[in-house]
Tab-separated table of N, CA and C in Angstrom:
chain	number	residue	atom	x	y	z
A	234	UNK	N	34.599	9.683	62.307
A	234	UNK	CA	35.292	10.805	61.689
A	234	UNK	C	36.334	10.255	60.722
A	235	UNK	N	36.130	10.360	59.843
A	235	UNK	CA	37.064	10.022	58.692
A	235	UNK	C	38.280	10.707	58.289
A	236	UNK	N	39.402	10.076	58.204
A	236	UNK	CA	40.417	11.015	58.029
A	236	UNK	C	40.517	11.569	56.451
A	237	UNK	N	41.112	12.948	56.209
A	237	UNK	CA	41.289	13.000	54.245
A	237	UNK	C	42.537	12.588	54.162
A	238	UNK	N	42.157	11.582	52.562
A	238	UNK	CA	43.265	11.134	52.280
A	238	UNK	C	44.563	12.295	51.515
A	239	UNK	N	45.769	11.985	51.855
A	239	UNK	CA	46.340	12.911	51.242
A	239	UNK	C	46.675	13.414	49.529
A	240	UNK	N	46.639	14.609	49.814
A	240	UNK	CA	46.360	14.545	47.710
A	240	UNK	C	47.683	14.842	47.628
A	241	UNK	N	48.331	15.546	47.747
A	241	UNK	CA	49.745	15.925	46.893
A	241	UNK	C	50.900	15.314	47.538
A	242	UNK	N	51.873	15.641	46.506
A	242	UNK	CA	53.319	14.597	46.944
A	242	UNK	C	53.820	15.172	48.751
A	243	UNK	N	53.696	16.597	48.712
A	243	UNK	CA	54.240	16.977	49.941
A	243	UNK	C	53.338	16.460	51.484
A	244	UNK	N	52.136	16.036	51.264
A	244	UNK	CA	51.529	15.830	52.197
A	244	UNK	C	51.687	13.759	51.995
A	245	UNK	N	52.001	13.343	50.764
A	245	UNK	CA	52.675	12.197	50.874
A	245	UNK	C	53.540	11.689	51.745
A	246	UNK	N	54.318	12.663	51.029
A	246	UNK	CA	55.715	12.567	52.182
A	246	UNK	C	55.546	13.161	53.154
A	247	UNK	N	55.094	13.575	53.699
A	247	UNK	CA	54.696	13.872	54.891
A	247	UNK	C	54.135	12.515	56.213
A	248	UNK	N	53.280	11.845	55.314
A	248	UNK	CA	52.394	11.318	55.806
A	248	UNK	C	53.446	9.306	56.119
A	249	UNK	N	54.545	9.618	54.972
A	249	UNK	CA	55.893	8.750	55.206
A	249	UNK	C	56.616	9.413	55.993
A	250	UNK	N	57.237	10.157	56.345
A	250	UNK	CA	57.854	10.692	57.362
A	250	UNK	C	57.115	10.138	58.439
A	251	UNK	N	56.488	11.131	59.050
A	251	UNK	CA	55.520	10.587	60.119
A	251	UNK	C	55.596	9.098	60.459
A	252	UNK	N	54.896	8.524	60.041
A	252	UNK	CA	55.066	6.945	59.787
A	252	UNK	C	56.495	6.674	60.128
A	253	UNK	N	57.351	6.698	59.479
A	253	UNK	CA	58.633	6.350	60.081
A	253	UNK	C	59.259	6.961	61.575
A	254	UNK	N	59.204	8.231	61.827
A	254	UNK	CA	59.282	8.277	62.845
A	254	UNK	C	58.447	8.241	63.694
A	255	UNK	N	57.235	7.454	63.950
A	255	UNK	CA	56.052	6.518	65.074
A	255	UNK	C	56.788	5.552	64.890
A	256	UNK	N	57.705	4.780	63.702
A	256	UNK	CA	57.789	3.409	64.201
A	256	UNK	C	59.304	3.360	64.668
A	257	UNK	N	59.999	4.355	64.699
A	257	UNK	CA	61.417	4.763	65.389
A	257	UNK	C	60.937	4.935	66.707
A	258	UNK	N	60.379	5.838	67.494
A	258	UNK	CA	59.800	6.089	68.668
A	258	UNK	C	58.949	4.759	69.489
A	259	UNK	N	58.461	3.847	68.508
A	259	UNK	CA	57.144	3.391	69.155
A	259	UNK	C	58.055	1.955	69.299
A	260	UNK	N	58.747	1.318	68.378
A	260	UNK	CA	59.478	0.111	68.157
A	260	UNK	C	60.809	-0.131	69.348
A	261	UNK	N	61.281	0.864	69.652
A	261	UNK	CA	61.724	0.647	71.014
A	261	UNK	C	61.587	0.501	72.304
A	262	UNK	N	60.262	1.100	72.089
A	262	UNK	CA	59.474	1.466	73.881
A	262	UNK	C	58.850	-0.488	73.954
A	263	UNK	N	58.255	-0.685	72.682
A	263	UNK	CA	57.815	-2.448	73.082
A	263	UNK	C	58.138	-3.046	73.905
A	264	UNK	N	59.914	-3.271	73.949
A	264	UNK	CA	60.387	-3.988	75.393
A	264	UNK	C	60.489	-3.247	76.595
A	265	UNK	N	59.957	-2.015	76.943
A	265	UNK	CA	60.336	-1.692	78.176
A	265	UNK	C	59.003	-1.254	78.370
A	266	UNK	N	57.642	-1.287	77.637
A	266	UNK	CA	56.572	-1.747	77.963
A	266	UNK	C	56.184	-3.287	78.501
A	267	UNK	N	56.282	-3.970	78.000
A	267	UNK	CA	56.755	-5.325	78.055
A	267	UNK	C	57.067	-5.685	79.529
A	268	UNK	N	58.453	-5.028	79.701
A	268	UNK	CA	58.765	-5.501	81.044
A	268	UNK	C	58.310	-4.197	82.013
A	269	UNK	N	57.684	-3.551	82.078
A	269	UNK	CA	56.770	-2.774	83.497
A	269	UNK	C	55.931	-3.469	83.368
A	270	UNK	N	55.331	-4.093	81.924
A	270	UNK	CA	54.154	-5.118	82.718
A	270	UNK	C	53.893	-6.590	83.164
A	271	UNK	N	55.166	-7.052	82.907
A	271	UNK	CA	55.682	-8.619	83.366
A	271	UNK	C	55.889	-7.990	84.619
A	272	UNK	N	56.593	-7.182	85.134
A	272	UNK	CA	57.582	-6.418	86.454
A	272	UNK	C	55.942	-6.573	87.406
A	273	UNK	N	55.188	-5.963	86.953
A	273	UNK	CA	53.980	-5.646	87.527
A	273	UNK	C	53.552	-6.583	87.978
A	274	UNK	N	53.130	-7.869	86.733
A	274	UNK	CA	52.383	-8.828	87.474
A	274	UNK	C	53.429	-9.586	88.286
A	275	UNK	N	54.585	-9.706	87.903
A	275	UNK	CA	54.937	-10.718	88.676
A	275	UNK	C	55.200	-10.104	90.058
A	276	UNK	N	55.949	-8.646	90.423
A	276	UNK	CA	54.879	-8.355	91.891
A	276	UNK	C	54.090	-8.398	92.069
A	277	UNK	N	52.757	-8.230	91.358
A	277	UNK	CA	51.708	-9.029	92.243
A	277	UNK	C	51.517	-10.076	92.670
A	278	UNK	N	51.822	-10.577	91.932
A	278	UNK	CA	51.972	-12.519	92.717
A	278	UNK	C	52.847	-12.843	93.768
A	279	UNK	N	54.132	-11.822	93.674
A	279	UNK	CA	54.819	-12.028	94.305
A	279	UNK	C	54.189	-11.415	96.201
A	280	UNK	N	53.713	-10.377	95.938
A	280	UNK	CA	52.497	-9.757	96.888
A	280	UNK	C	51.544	-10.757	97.777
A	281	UNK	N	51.025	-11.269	96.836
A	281	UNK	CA	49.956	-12.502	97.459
A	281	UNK	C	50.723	-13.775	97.660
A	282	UNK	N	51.504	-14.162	97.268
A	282	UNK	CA	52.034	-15.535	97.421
A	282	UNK	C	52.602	-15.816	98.235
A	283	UNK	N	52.795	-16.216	99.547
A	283	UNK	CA	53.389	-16.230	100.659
A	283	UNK	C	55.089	-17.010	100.109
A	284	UNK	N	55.587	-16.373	100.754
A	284	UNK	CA	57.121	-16.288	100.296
A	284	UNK	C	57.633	-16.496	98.940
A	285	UNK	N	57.036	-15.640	98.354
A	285	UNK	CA	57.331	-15.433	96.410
A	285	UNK	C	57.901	-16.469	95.779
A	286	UNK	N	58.375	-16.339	94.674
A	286	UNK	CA	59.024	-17.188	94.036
A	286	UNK	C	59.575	-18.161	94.937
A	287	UNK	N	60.040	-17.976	95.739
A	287	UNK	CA	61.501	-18.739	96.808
A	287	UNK	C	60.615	-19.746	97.078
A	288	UNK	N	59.417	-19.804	97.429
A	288	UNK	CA	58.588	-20.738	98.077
A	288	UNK	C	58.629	-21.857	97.794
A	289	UNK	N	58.786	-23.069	98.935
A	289	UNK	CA	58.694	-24.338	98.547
A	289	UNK	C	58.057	-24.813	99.640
């Protein structure tokens, strides 16, 4: 499905707007995506690994 490209200035700017606010919204969440999924694995390991990190 192909998107239409935009023809006039208002659907231009539109289509910049937008764009800027996905990368206002989306550019902050990175690090706290990031860390639920470091958080994640490293409970899991921490799960299976008999006495987690601490282990020696």
């Amino acid at each position: 499905m192909a998107l239409p490209k935009p023809t006039g200035p208002l659907e231009i700017g539109a289509v910049a707007v937008g764009a800027v606010v996905a990368l206002l919204v989306v550019v902050p969440l990175v690090p706290v995506v990031l860390e639920l999924v470091l958080g994640t694995v490293r409970a899991f390991f921490d799960a299976i690994v008999p006495g987690g990190r601490m282990y020696e």
